[in-house]
């Protein structure tokens, strides 16, 4: 395990125990909708449907039960959950219980079994529909315009695309005009992007690790940004980390990476098709490496990452953590005061690190007291609305 130089116990651990809280709502409101979506988009037989309903009941009114003895990763989960089984789901760390919900969902639909549903991604219909949707066509049009932009403008716009992911007005933000530039910065509470560019420019052959979040439109933006970094020589090598199996509804796997590259290559506009071809060649040549590790589906913070994964990150000029879940794992899923310095919470990480994160959960660090007061005064649930974002960087 990686030694932590930050005091990760300085703030209370987040749980889903409080009725009406965001975390409570994930189990009692979001998960029932998710189960309905899974059953509506894939014709699972009644046995799998019953298992999903049983999981819903257990996770909202029951106690944590271990994986069946036949599960290939039962030993891992018993170790990760030592002292937690037999307790109500809401009483254990939210990061742990939410992760376990998705592991149990895969068990319920036979993803790891020996039957015909082995390896069938229960979230694939939603991911595939998004990648084939009209919003992607609009964004590809914007990417085509960006292909002829100067390096600095291109990087700024593509970083915004990777930050906001599937935000509805992303195609507008990618345009090259003053109003679009203002839109790119609106809602960004911390913007340390200059530190990111400086770190990459300062080294001759920078290695960039990117820990992916969502598939579909967000992964599309990530890969277009990766192509730009490689083409503009801001990265000599990019290592893209994806999940080893489906996780958290839309999280990216290797299958999703290939789907995005194929979508780009199939685009008739030469500026877009060329991006897909370059990414294809980059994978083949090793300039774009795609890796995974079982830890990415573990219910733990990066403070607890195994030594082999830490050693991989240690080679990076910069590690880019994408999305809300990776942010929670990076700083620790705790009720940190929002004014806690970002550098202090990530000092343990083995490389310089950038968090590209749209706020969709309670965890947040690195704001000023004035920002917190102004945001709290709005009366909105600004920490979980998805309307705000941060680009936070620690370089040393």
mmCIF file of C-alpha atoms in Angstrom:
data_model
loop_
_atom_site.group_PDB
_atom_site.id
_atom_site.type_symbol
_atom_site.label_atom_id
_atom_site.label_comp_id
_atom_site.label_asym_id
_atom_site.label_seq_id
_atom_site.Cartn_x
_atom_site.Cartn_y
_atom_site.Cartn_z
ATOM 1 C CA UNK A 1 0.000 0.000 0.000
ATOM 2 C CA UNK A 2 1.045 3.582 -0.616
ATOM 3 C CA UNK A 3 1.989 5.531 2.510
ATOM 4 C CA UNK A 4 -0.205 8.580 3.040
ATOM 5 C CA UNK A 5 1.435 11.882 3.910
ATOM 6 C CA UNK A 6 -1.939 13.555 4.344
ATOM 7 C CA UNK A 7 -4.120 12.949 7.362
ATOM 8 C CA UNK A 8 -6.986 11.137 5.650
ATOM 9 C CA UNK A 9 -8.762 10.715 9.001
ATOM 10 C CA UNK A 10 -9.040 14.447 9.628
ATOM 11 C CA UNK A 11 -12.647 14.608 8.415
ATOM 12 C CA UNK A 12 -15.614 12.267 9.039
ATOM 13 C CA UNK A 13 -16.179 9.475 6.542
ATOM 14 C CA UNK A 14 -19.213 9.947 4.311
ATOM 15 C CA UNK A 15 -22.023 7.393 4.695
ATOM 16 C CA UNK A 16 -25.563 7.043 3.339
ATOM 17 C CA UNK A 17 -27.147 6.881 6.788
ATOM 18 C CA UNK A 18 -28.941 10.250 6.838
ATOM 19 C CA UNK A 19 -32.430 10.171 5.215
ATOM 20 C CA UNK A 20 -32.760 12.878 2.606
ATOM 21 C CA UNK A 21 -29.016 13.297 2.130
ATOM 22 C CA UNK A 22 -27.471 13.040 -1.322
ATOM 23 C CA UNK A 23 -25.920 9.678 -0.450
ATOM 24 C CA UNK A 24 -29.197 8.302 0.940
ATOM 25 C CA UNK A 25 -30.867 9.387 -2.294
ATOM 26 C CA UNK A 26 -28.376 7.378 -4.356
ATOM 27 C CA UNK A 27 -29.611 4.153 -2.738
ATOM 28 C CA UNK A 28 -33.285 4.995 -2.359
ATOM 29 C CA UNK A 29 -33.931 7.022 -5.519
ATOM 30 C CA UNK A 30 -31.150 6.593 -8.082
ATOM 31 C CA UNK A 31 -30.581 2.861 -7.759
ATOM 32 C CA UNK A 32 -34.239 1.842 -8.241
ATOM 33 C CA UNK A 33 -34.269 3.893 -11.479
ATOM 34 C CA UNK A 34 -31.011 2.256 -12.525
ATOM 35 C CA UNK A 35 -32.382 -1.255 -11.973
ATOM 36 C CA UNK A 36 -35.457 -0.348 -14.004
ATOM 37 C CA UNK A 37 -33.232 0.951 -16.797
ATOM 38 C CA UNK A 38 -31.146 -2.238 -16.813
ATOM 39 C CA UNK A 39 -34.275 -4.400 -17.047
ATOM 40 C CA UNK A 40 -35.812 -2.185 -19.733
ATOM 41 C CA UNK A 41 -32.762 -2.179 -21.997
ATOM 42 C CA UNK A 42 -31.690 -5.851 -21.730
ATOM 43 C CA UNK A 43 -34.134 -8.815 -21.702
ATOM 44 C CA UNK A 44 -32.825 -10.507 -18.591
ATOM 45 C CA UNK A 45 -34.894 -13.552 -17.557
ATOM 46 C CA UNK A 46 -37.020 -13.512 -14.420
ATOM 47 C CA UNK A 47 -34.315 -15.121 -12.257
ATOM 48 C CA UNK A 48 -31.885 -12.270 -12.931
ATOM 49 C CA UNK A 49 -34.683 -9.743 -12.437
ATOM 50 C CA UNK A 50 -35.532 -11.261 -9.070
ATOM 51 C CA UNK A 51 -31.876 -11.087 -8.031
ATOM 52 C CA UNK A 52 -31.778 -7.383 -8.906
ATOM 53 C CA UNK A 53 -34.907 -6.698 -6.858
ATOM 54 C CA UNK A 54 -33.409 -8.645 -3.974
ATOM 55 C CA UNK A 55 -30.296 -6.479 -4.193
ATOM 56 C CA UNK A 56 -32.437 -3.332 -4.038
ATOM 57 C CA UNK A 57 -34.233 -4.572 -0.935
ATOM 58 C CA UNK A 58 -31.021 -5.602 0.809
ATOM 59 C CA UNK A 59 -29.235 -2.326 0.028
ATOM 60 C CA UNK A 60 -32.073 -0.154 1.342
ATOM 61 C CA UNK A 61 -33.502 -2.143 4.260
ATOM 62 C CA UNK A 62 -31.122 -5.029 4.940
ATOM 63 C CA UNK A 63 -27.520 -5.674 5.906
ATOM 64 C CA UNK A 64 -24.412 -6.303 3.843
ATOM 65 C CA UNK A 65 -24.106 -9.908 2.714
ATOM 66 C CA UNK A 66 -20.848 -11.287 1.280
ATOM 67 C CA UNK A 67 -20.438 -12.504 -2.276
ATOM 68 C CA UNK A 68 -21.304 -16.176 -2.901
ATOM 69 C CA UNK A 69 -18.550 -18.705 -2.299
ATOM 70 C CA UNK A 70 -18.258 -19.297 -6.042
ATOM 71 C CA UNK A 71 -17.374 -15.644 -6.800
ATOM 72 C CA UNK A 72 -13.905 -15.329 -8.330
ATOM 73 C CA UNK A 73 -13.075 -12.247 -6.252
ATOM 74 C CA UNK A 74 -14.761 -13.266 -3.000
ATOM 75 C CA UNK A 75 -11.448 -13.259 -1.104
ATOM 76 C CA UNK A 76 -10.691 -9.704 -2.232
ATOM 77 C CA UNK A 77 -14.076 -8.399 -1.127
ATOM 78 C CA UNK A 78 -13.904 -10.229 2.205
ATOM 79 C CA UNK A 79 -10.578 -8.509 2.865
ATOM 80 C CA UNK A 80 -11.784 -5.103 1.654
ATOM 81 C CA UNK A 81 -14.945 -5.401 3.746
ATOM 82 C CA UNK A 82 -13.520 -6.895 6.925
ATOM 83 C CA UNK A 83 -15.736 -5.810 9.812
ATOM 84 C CA UNK A 84 -18.472 -4.434 7.541
ATOM 85 C CA UNK A 85 -20.575 -7.462 6.657
ATOM 86 C CA UNK A 86 -23.727 -7.839 8.707
ATOM 87 C CA UNK A 87 -24.089 -4.077 9.102
ATOM 88 C CA UNK A 88 -26.766 -1.927 7.411
ATOM 89 C CA UNK A 89 -25.609 -0.609 4.044
ATOM 90 C CA UNK A 90 -26.112 2.989 5.136
ATOM 91 C CA UNK A 91 -23.816 2.615 8.133
ATOM 92 C CA UNK A 92 -20.626 1.791 6.211
ATOM 93 C CA UNK A 93 -18.477 4.192 4.136
ATOM 94 C CA UNK A 94 -20.443 5.439 1.141
ATOM 95 C CA UNK A 95 -17.550 4.831 -1.242
ATOM 96 C CA UNK A 96 -17.467 1.201 -0.119
ATOM 97 C CA UNK A 97 -21.220 0.539 -0.208
ATOM 98 C CA UNK A 98 -21.752 2.226 -3.568
ATOM 99 C CA UNK A 99 -18.907 0.244 -5.130
ATOM 100 C CA UNK A 100 -20.242 -2.988 -3.653
ATOM 101 C CA UNK A 101 -23.685 -2.275 -5.075
ATOM 102 C CA UNK A 102 -22.264 -2.350 -8.592
ATOM 103 C CA UNK A 103 -20.253 -5.502 -7.911
ATOM 104 C CA UNK A 104 -23.415 -7.186 -6.633
ATOM 105 C CA UNK A 105 -25.378 -5.934 -9.648
ATOM 106 C CA UNK A 106 -22.923 -7.691 -11.970
ATOM 107 C CA UNK A 107 -23.292 -10.832 -9.870
ATOM 108 C CA UNK A 108 -27.089 -10.635 -10.142
ATOM 109 C CA UNK A 109 -27.099 -10.456 -13.953
ATOM 110 C CA UNK A 110 -24.554 -13.256 -14.384
ATOM 111 C CA UNK A 111 -21.735 -11.119 -15.756
ATOM 112 C CA UNK A 112 -19.074 -13.254 -14.060
ATOM 113 C CA UNK A 113 -20.989 -16.529 -14.310
ATOM 114 C CA UNK A 114 -20.626 -19.439 -16.702
ATOM 115 C CA UNK A 115 -23.982 -19.006 -18.428
ATOM 116 C CA UNK A 116 -24.989 -17.110 -21.582
ATOM 117 C CA UNK A 117 -24.932 -13.717 -19.831
ATOM 118 C CA UNK A 118 -21.230 -14.028 -19.046
ATOM 119 C CA UNK A 119 -19.439 -10.854 -20.111
ATOM 120 C CA UNK A 120 -22.601 -9.026 -21.203
ATOM 121 C CA UNK A 121 -22.320 -5.381 -20.111
ATOM 122 C CA UNK A 122 -25.669 -4.423 -18.528
ATOM 123 C CA UNK A 123 -24.920 -0.761 -19.227
ATOM 124 C CA UNK A 124 -23.895 -1.193 -22.882
ATOM 125 C CA UNK A 125 -27.282 -0.187 -24.385
ATOM 126 C CA UNK A 126 -27.124 3.204 -22.667
ATOM 127 C CA UNK A 127 -23.467 3.760 -23.568
ATOM 128 C CA UNK A 128 -24.017 2.745 -27.195
ATOM 129 C CA UNK A 129 -27.087 4.955 -27.549
ATOM 130 C CA UNK A 130 -25.158 7.969 -26.286
ATOM 131 C CA UNK A 131 -22.275 7.401 -28.687
ATOM 132 C CA UNK A 132 -24.724 7.119 -31.597
ATOM 133 C CA UNK A 133 -26.793 10.134 -30.512
ATOM 134 C CA UNK A 134 -27.169 13.529 -32.206
ATOM 135 C CA UNK A 135 -25.176 15.296 -29.482
ATOM 136 C CA UNK A 136 -22.071 13.381 -30.564
ATOM 137 C CA UNK A 137 -22.606 14.532 -34.160
ATOM 138 C CA UNK A 138 -22.740 18.142 -32.951
ATOM 139 C CA UNK A 139 -19.569 17.745 -30.937
ATOM 140 C CA UNK A 140 -17.753 16.085 -33.820
ATOM 141 C CA UNK A 141 -18.618 19.133 -35.926
ATOM 142 C CA UNK A 142 -17.043 21.334 -33.258
ATOM 143 C CA UNK A 143 -13.990 19.081 -33.044
ATOM 144 C CA UNK A 144 -13.616 19.424 -36.832
ATOM 145 C CA UNK A 145 -13.475 23.219 -36.461
ATOM 146 C CA UNK A 146 -10.943 22.909 -33.648
ATOM 147 C CA UNK A 147 -8.651 20.786 -35.809
ATOM 148 C CA UNK A 148 -7.495 23.955 -37.582
ATOM 149 C CA UNK A 149 -7.153 26.090 -34.429
ATOM 150 C CA UNK A 150 -3.871 27.143 -32.873
ATOM 151 C CA UNK A 151 -2.364 24.806 -30.306
ATOM 152 C CA UNK A 152 -3.220 26.939 -27.281
ATOM 153 C CA UNK A 153 -6.848 27.490 -28.310
ATOM 154 C CA UNK A 154 -7.219 23.831 -29.172
ATOM 155 C CA UNK A 155 -5.838 22.651 -25.839
ATOM 156 C CA UNK A 156 -8.013 25.044 -23.844
ATOM 157 C CA UNK A 157 -11.192 23.994 -25.628
ATOM 158 C CA UNK A 158 -10.407 20.270 -25.516
ATOM 159 C CA UNK A 159 -9.556 20.440 -21.830
ATOM 160 C CA UNK A 160 -12.982 22.032 -21.270
ATOM 161 C CA UNK A 161 -14.554 19.198 -23.247
ATOM 162 C CA UNK A 162 -12.779 16.606 -21.112
ATOM 163 C CA UNK A 163 -13.778 18.491 -17.953
ATOM 164 C CA UNK A 164 -17.498 18.868 -18.640
ATOM 165 C CA UNK A 165 -17.963 15.498 -20.304
ATOM 166 C CA UNK A 166 -21.585 15.073 -21.329
ATOM 167 C CA UNK A 167 -22.728 18.598 -20.524
ATOM 168 C CA UNK A 168 -25.508 19.554 -22.958
ATOM 169 C CA UNK A 169 -23.936 22.803 -24.221
ATOM 170 C CA UNK A 170 -20.480 21.325 -24.807
ATOM 171 C CA UNK A 171 -20.593 21.763 -28.592
ATOM 172 C CA UNK A 172 -21.113 25.496 -28.088
ATOM 173 C CA UNK A 173 -18.214 25.686 -25.662
ATOM 174 C CA UNK A 174 -15.957 24.150 -28.292
ATOM 175 C CA UNK A 175 -16.529 26.976 -30.760
ATOM 176 C CA UNK A 176 -13.776 29.530 -31.313
ATOM 177 C CA UNK A 177 -15.258 32.822 -30.225
ATOM 178 C CA UNK A 178 -15.299 35.098 -27.190
ATOM 179 C CA UNK A 179 -18.712 33.948 -25.985
ATOM 180 C CA UNK A 180 -17.610 30.315 -26.136
ATOM 181 C CA UNK A 181 -14.409 31.138 -24.252
ATOM 182 C CA UNK A 182 -16.505 32.733 -21.519
ATOM 183 C CA UNK A 183 -18.794 29.687 -21.444
ATOM 184 C CA UNK A 184 -15.786 27.425 -20.995
ATOM 185 C CA UNK A 185 -14.770 29.253 -17.819
ATOM 186 C CA UNK A 186 -18.265 29.729 -16.393
ATOM 187 C CA UNK A 187 -18.849 27.445 -13.437
ATOM 188 C CA UNK A 188 -15.182 26.507 -13.013
ATOM 189 C CA UNK A 189 -14.471 27.246 -9.356
ATOM 190 C CA UNK A 190 -10.741 26.500 -9.524
ATOM 191 C CA UNK A 191 -8.708 26.652 -12.734
ATOM 192 C CA UNK A 192 -5.103 25.502 -12.358
ATOM 193 C CA UNK A 193 -4.806 24.557 -16.035
ATOM 194 C CA UNK A 194 -1.784 26.824 -16.517
ATOM 195 C CA UNK A 195 0.133 24.574 -14.095
ATOM 196 C CA UNK A 196 -0.795 21.523 -16.169
ATOM 197 C CA UNK A 197 0.436 23.044 -19.438
ATOM 198 C CA UNK A 198 3.611 24.331 -17.794
ATOM 199 C CA UNK A 199 4.423 20.898 -16.360
ATOM 200 C CA UNK A 200 4.000 19.195 -19.736
ATOM 201 C CA UNK A 201 5.969 21.891 -21.596
ATOM 202 C CA UNK A 202 8.881 21.701 -19.162
ATOM 203 C CA UNK A 203 9.833 18.116 -20.020
ATOM 204 C CA UNK A 204 11.209 16.754 -23.297
ATOM 205 C CA UNK A 205 9.280 13.484 -23.404
ATOM 206 C CA UNK A 206 6.367 13.831 -21.000
ATOM 207 C CA UNK A 207 4.366 10.783 -20.000
ATOM 208 C CA UNK A 208 0.718 11.483 -19.197
ATOM 209 C CA UNK A 209 -1.425 8.987 -17.302
ATOM 210 C CA UNK A 210 -5.178 9.497 -17.690
ATOM 211 C CA UNK A 211 -7.564 7.662 -15.359
ATOM 212 C CA UNK A 212 -10.774 7.580 -17.377
ATOM 213 C CA UNK A 213 -14.269 8.039 -16.027
ATOM 214 C CA UNK A 214 -17.309 7.762 -18.302
ATOM 215 C CA UNK A 215 -17.638 6.138 -21.708
ATOM 216 C CA UNK A 216 -19.554 7.708 -24.613
ATOM 217 C CA UNK A 217 -19.286 11.459 -25.116
ATOM 218 C CA UNK A 218 -16.877 11.972 -22.234
ATOM 219 C CA UNK A 219 -14.452 9.301 -23.414
ATOM 220 C CA UNK A 220 -14.735 10.775 -26.899
ATOM 221 C CA UNK A 221 -13.511 14.133 -25.552
ATOM 222 C CA UNK A 222 -10.746 12.410 -23.567
ATOM 223 C CA UNK A 223 -9.432 10.619 -26.638
ATOM 224 C CA UNK A 224 -9.586 13.693 -28.869
ATOM 225 C CA UNK A 225 -7.606 15.559 -26.197
ATOM 226 C CA UNK A 226 -5.121 12.665 -26.054
ATOM 227 C CA UNK A 227 -4.652 12.861 -29.811
ATOM 228 C CA UNK A 228 -4.037 16.609 -29.581
ATOM 229 C CA UNK A 229 -1.438 16.187 -26.810
ATOM 230 C CA UNK A 230 0.394 13.554 -28.821
ATOM 231 C CA UNK A 231 0.194 15.525 -32.066
ATOM 232 C CA UNK A 232 1.337 18.779 -30.452
ATOM 233 C CA UNK A 233 4.141 16.925 -28.601
ATOM 234 C CA UNK A 234 2.822 17.874 -25.176
ATOM 235 C CA UNK A 235 2.885 14.140 -24.498
ATOM 236 C CA UNK A 236 5.319 11.592 -25.862
ATOM 237 C CA UNK A 237 3.243 8.781 -24.394
ATOM 238 C CA UNK A 238 -0.226 8.577 -22.893
ATOM 239 C CA UNK A 239 -1.332 5.763 -20.605
ATOM 240 C CA UNK A 240 -5.121 5.525 -20.435
ATOM 241 C CA UNK A 241 -6.509 3.559 -17.497
ATOM 242 C CA UNK A 242 -9.969 2.041 -17.851
ATOM 243 C CA UNK A 243 -12.089 -0.244 -15.702
ATOM 244 C CA UNK A 244 -11.525 -4.018 -15.988
ATOM 245 C CA UNK A 245 -15.291 -4.582 -16.069
ATOM 246 C CA UNK A 246 -18.503 -2.522 -16.224
ATOM 247 C CA UNK A 247 -18.840 -0.273 -13.189
ATOM 248 C CA UNK A 248 -20.910 2.727 -12.098
ATOM 249 C CA UNK A 249 -23.295 2.606 -15.097
ATOM 250 C CA UNK A 250 -21.213 4.420 -17.709
ATOM 251 C CA UNK A 251 -17.600 3.870 -16.696
ATOM 252 C CA UNK A 252 -15.229 3.220 -19.586
ATOM 253 C CA UNK A 253 -13.803 -0.214 -20.416
ATOM 254 C CA UNK A 254 -11.526 -1.321 -23.255
ATOM 255 C CA UNK A 255 -14.617 -2.164 -25.309
ATOM 256 C CA UNK A 256 -15.741 1.452 -24.967
ATOM 257 C CA UNK A 257 -12.324 2.766 -26.022
ATOM 258 C CA UNK A 258 -12.474 0.712 -29.209
ATOM 259 C CA UNK A 259 -16.048 1.856 -29.866
ATOM 260 C CA UNK A 260 -15.019 5.517 -29.652
ATOM 261 C CA UNK A 261 -11.987 5.061 -31.917
ATOM 262 C CA UNK A 262 -14.121 3.200 -34.447
ATOM 263 C CA UNK A 263 -16.751 5.960 -34.301
ATOM 264 C CA UNK A 264 -14.055 8.538 -35.081
ATOM 265 C CA UNK A 265 -12.572 6.494 -37.921
ATOM 266 C CA UNK A 266 -16.009 6.026 -39.496
ATOM 267 C CA UNK A 267 -16.628 9.782 -39.646
ATOM 268 C CA UNK A 268 -16.586 11.032 -43.281
ATOM 269 C CA UNK A 269 -15.169 14.441 -42.352
ATOM 270 C CA UNK A 270 -11.412 14.071 -42.861
ATOM 271 C CA UNK A 271 -10.470 16.125 -39.776
ATOM 272 C CA UNK A 272 -12.355 13.655 -37.566
ATOM 273 C CA UNK A 273 -11.491 10.479 -39.411
ATOM 274 C CA UNK A 274 -7.825 11.432 -39.163
ATOM 275 C CA UNK A 275 -8.115 11.681 -35.365
ATOM 276 C CA UNK A 276 -9.460 8.137 -35.263
ATOM 277 C CA UNK A 277 -6.704 6.872 -37.554
ATOM 278 C CA UNK A 278 -4.002 8.554 -35.458
ATOM 279 C CA UNK A 279 -5.425 7.063 -32.263
ATOM 280 C CA UNK A 280 -5.572 3.629 -33.910
ATOM 281 C CA UNK A 281 -1.908 3.946 -34.897
ATOM 282 C CA UNK A 282 -0.977 5.316 -31.454
ATOM 283 C CA UNK A 283 -2.442 2.233 -29.767
ATOM 284 C CA UNK A 284 -0.553 -0.023 -32.160
ATOM 285 C CA UNK A 285 2.748 1.807 -31.688
ATOM 286 C CA UNK A 286 2.420 2.090 -27.911
ATOM 287 C CA UNK A 287 2.277 5.886 -27.816
ATOM 288 C CA UNK A 288 -1.243 5.397 -26.448
ATOM 289 C CA UNK A 289 -1.245 2.526 -23.986
ATOM 290 C CA UNK A 290 -4.527 1.285 -22.518
ATOM 291 C CA UNK A 291 -4.188 -0.417 -19.156
ATOM 292 C CA UNK A 292 -6.388 -1.584 -16.342
ATOM 293 C CA UNK A 293 -6.059 -2.960 -12.811
ATOM 294 C CA UNK A 294 -8.520 -4.668 -10.486
ATOM 295 C CA UNK A 295 -8.010 -1.811 -8.016
ATOM 296 C CA UNK A 296 -10.067 0.480 -10.265
ATOM 297 C CA UNK A 297 -13.138 -1.522 -9.230
ATOM 298 C CA UNK A 298 -12.128 -1.710 -5.575
ATOM 299 C CA UNK A 299 -14.142 0.181 -2.929
ATOM 300 C CA UNK A 300 -11.083 2.066 -1.694
ATOM 301 C CA UNK A 301 -9.407 5.445 -1.995
ATOM 302 C CA UNK A 302 -6.158 5.862 -3.919
ATOM 303 C CA UNK A 303 -4.429 6.175 -0.536
ATOM 304 C CA UNK A 304 -4.768 2.380 -0.431
ATOM 305 C CA UNK A 305 -3.624 1.581 -3.958
ATOM 306 C CA UNK A 306 -1.286 -1.417 -4.282
ATOM 307 C CA UNK A 307 2.416 -0.900 -4.826
ATOM 308 C CA UNK A 308 2.451 -2.086 -8.448
ATOM 309 C CA UNK A 309 -0.136 0.507 -9.482
ATOM 310 C CA UNK A 310 1.633 3.240 -7.513
ATOM 311 C CA UNK A 311 4.858 2.364 -9.322
ATOM 312 C CA UNK A 312 3.139 2.839 -12.679
ATOM 313 C CA UNK A 313 1.824 6.269 -11.685
ATOM 314 C CA UNK A 314 5.269 7.229 -10.362
ATOM 315 C CA UNK A 315 6.628 7.216 -13.924
ATOM 316 C CA UNK A 316 4.198 9.924 -15.051
ATOM 317 C CA UNK A 317 5.015 13.552 -15.725
ATOM 318 C CA UNK A 318 1.351 14.123 -14.857
ATOM 319 C CA UNK A 319 -1.547 11.891 -13.863
ATOM 320 C CA UNK A 320 -4.960 13.223 -14.860
ATOM 321 C CA UNK A 321 -7.872 11.991 -12.749
ATOM 322 C CA UNK A 322 -11.156 12.288 -14.607
ATOM 323 C CA UNK A 323 -14.566 12.687 -13.026
ATOM 324 C CA UNK A 324 -16.336 12.672 -9.718
ATOM 325 C CA UNK A 325 -15.632 9.138 -8.493
ATOM 326 C CA UNK A 326 -11.906 9.433 -9.157
ATOM 327 C CA UNK A 327 -11.926 12.753 -7.274
ATOM 328 C CA UNK A 328 -13.555 11.093 -4.269
ATOM 329 C CA UNK A 329 -10.945 8.360 -4.362
ATOM 330 C CA UNK A 330 -8.103 10.844 -4.847
ATOM 331 C CA UNK A 331 -8.786 13.220 -1.949
ATOM 332 C CA UNK A 332 -10.659 10.728 0.272
ATOM 333 C CA UNK A 333 -14.450 10.344 0.469
ATOM 334 C CA UNK A 334 -14.857 12.460 3.592
ATOM 335 C CA UNK A 335 -16.660 15.567 4.763
ATOM 336 C CA UNK A 336 -13.633 17.766 4.213
ATOM 337 C CA UNK A 337 -14.054 21.477 4.884
ATOM 338 C CA UNK A 338 -14.181 22.870 1.335
ATOM 339 C CA UNK A 339 -11.302 25.213 2.219
ATOM 340 C CA UNK A 340 -8.928 22.305 2.872
ATOM 341 C CA UNK A 341 -5.959 22.796 0.501
ATOM 342 C CA UNK A 342 -6.003 20.405 -2.451
ATOM 343 C CA UNK A 343 -2.221 19.954 -2.222
ATOM 344 C CA UNK A 344 -2.502 18.621 1.318
ATOM 345 C CA UNK A 345 -5.090 15.980 0.451
ATOM 346 C CA UNK A 346 -3.107 14.603 -2.505
ATOM 347 C CA UNK A 347 0.453 14.952 -1.175
ATOM 348 C CA UNK A 348 0.666 11.156 -0.902
ATOM 349 C CA UNK A 349 0.149 10.608 -4.646
ATOM 350 C CA UNK A 350 3.283 9.273 -6.387
ATOM 351 C CA UNK A 351 3.259 11.745 -9.324
ATOM 352 C CA UNK A 352 2.105 15.267 -10.064
ATOM 353 C CA UNK A 353 -1.659 15.065 -10.404
ATOM 354 C CA UNK A 354 -4.512 16.968 -12.075
ATOM 355 C CA UNK A 355 -8.166 16.540 -11.119
ATOM 356 C CA UNK A 356 -10.665 17.298 -13.908
ATOM 357 C CA UNK A 357 -13.939 17.045 -12.064
ATOM 358 C CA UNK A 358 -17.538 18.186 -12.445
ATOM 359 C CA UNK A 359 -19.140 18.393 -8.986
ATOM 360 C CA UNK A 360 -21.681 15.587 -8.528
ATOM 361 C CA UNK A 361 -21.133 14.597 -4.876
ATOM 362 C CA UNK A 362 -20.476 16.250 -1.522
ATOM 363 C CA UNK A 363 -16.687 15.937 -1.477
ATOM 364 C CA UNK A 364 -14.751 19.109 -2.288
ATOM 365 C CA UNK A 365 -11.487 20.779 -1.311
ATOM 366 C CA UNK A 366 -9.445 23.737 -2.487
ATOM 367 C CA UNK A 367 -11.982 26.606 -2.394
ATOM 368 C CA UNK A 368 -11.679 29.940 -0.622
ATOM 369 C CA UNK A 369 -13.951 30.809 2.298
ATOM 370 C CA UNK A 370 -15.454 33.588 0.149
ATOM 371 C CA UNK A 371 -16.382 31.135 -2.580
ATOM 372 C CA UNK A 372 -18.010 28.766 -0.108
ATOM 373 C CA UNK A 373 -20.040 31.584 1.467
ATOM 374 C CA UNK A 374 -21.241 32.841 -1.908
ATOM 375 C CA UNK A 375 -22.201 29.392 -3.138
ATOM 376 C CA UNK A 376 -23.938 28.448 0.102
ATOM 377 C CA UNK A 377 -25.922 31.706 -0.080
ATOM 378 C CA UNK A 378 -27.507 30.608 -3.364
ATOM 379 C CA UNK A 379 -29.568 27.996 -1.527
ATOM 380 C CA UNK A 380 -28.928 25.412 -4.252
ATOM 381 C CA UNK A 381 -27.279 22.036 -3.851
ATOM 382 C CA UNK A 382 -24.255 23.321 -5.727
ATOM 383 C CA UNK A 383 -21.969 20.487 -4.642
ATOM 384 C CA UNK A 384 -24.091 17.864 -6.398
ATOM 385 C CA UNK A 385 -25.819 19.740 -9.239
ATOM 386 C CA UNK A 386 -23.205 19.123 -11.936
ATOM 387 C CA UNK A 387 -23.189 22.843 -12.712
ATOM 388 C CA UNK A 388 -19.764 23.524 -11.223
ATOM 389 C CA UNK A 389 -16.319 22.093 -11.864
ATOM 390 C CA UNK A 390 -12.678 22.273 -10.803
ATOM 391 C CA UNK A 391 -9.335 21.895 -12.533
ATOM 392 C CA UNK A 392 -6.994 21.328 -9.615
ATOM 393 C CA UNK A 393 -3.300 20.603 -10.044
ATOM 394 C CA UNK A 394 -0.490 19.590 -7.698
ATOM 395 C CA UNK A 395 2.912 19.660 -9.373
ATOM 396 C CA UNK A 396 5.265 18.884 -6.512
#
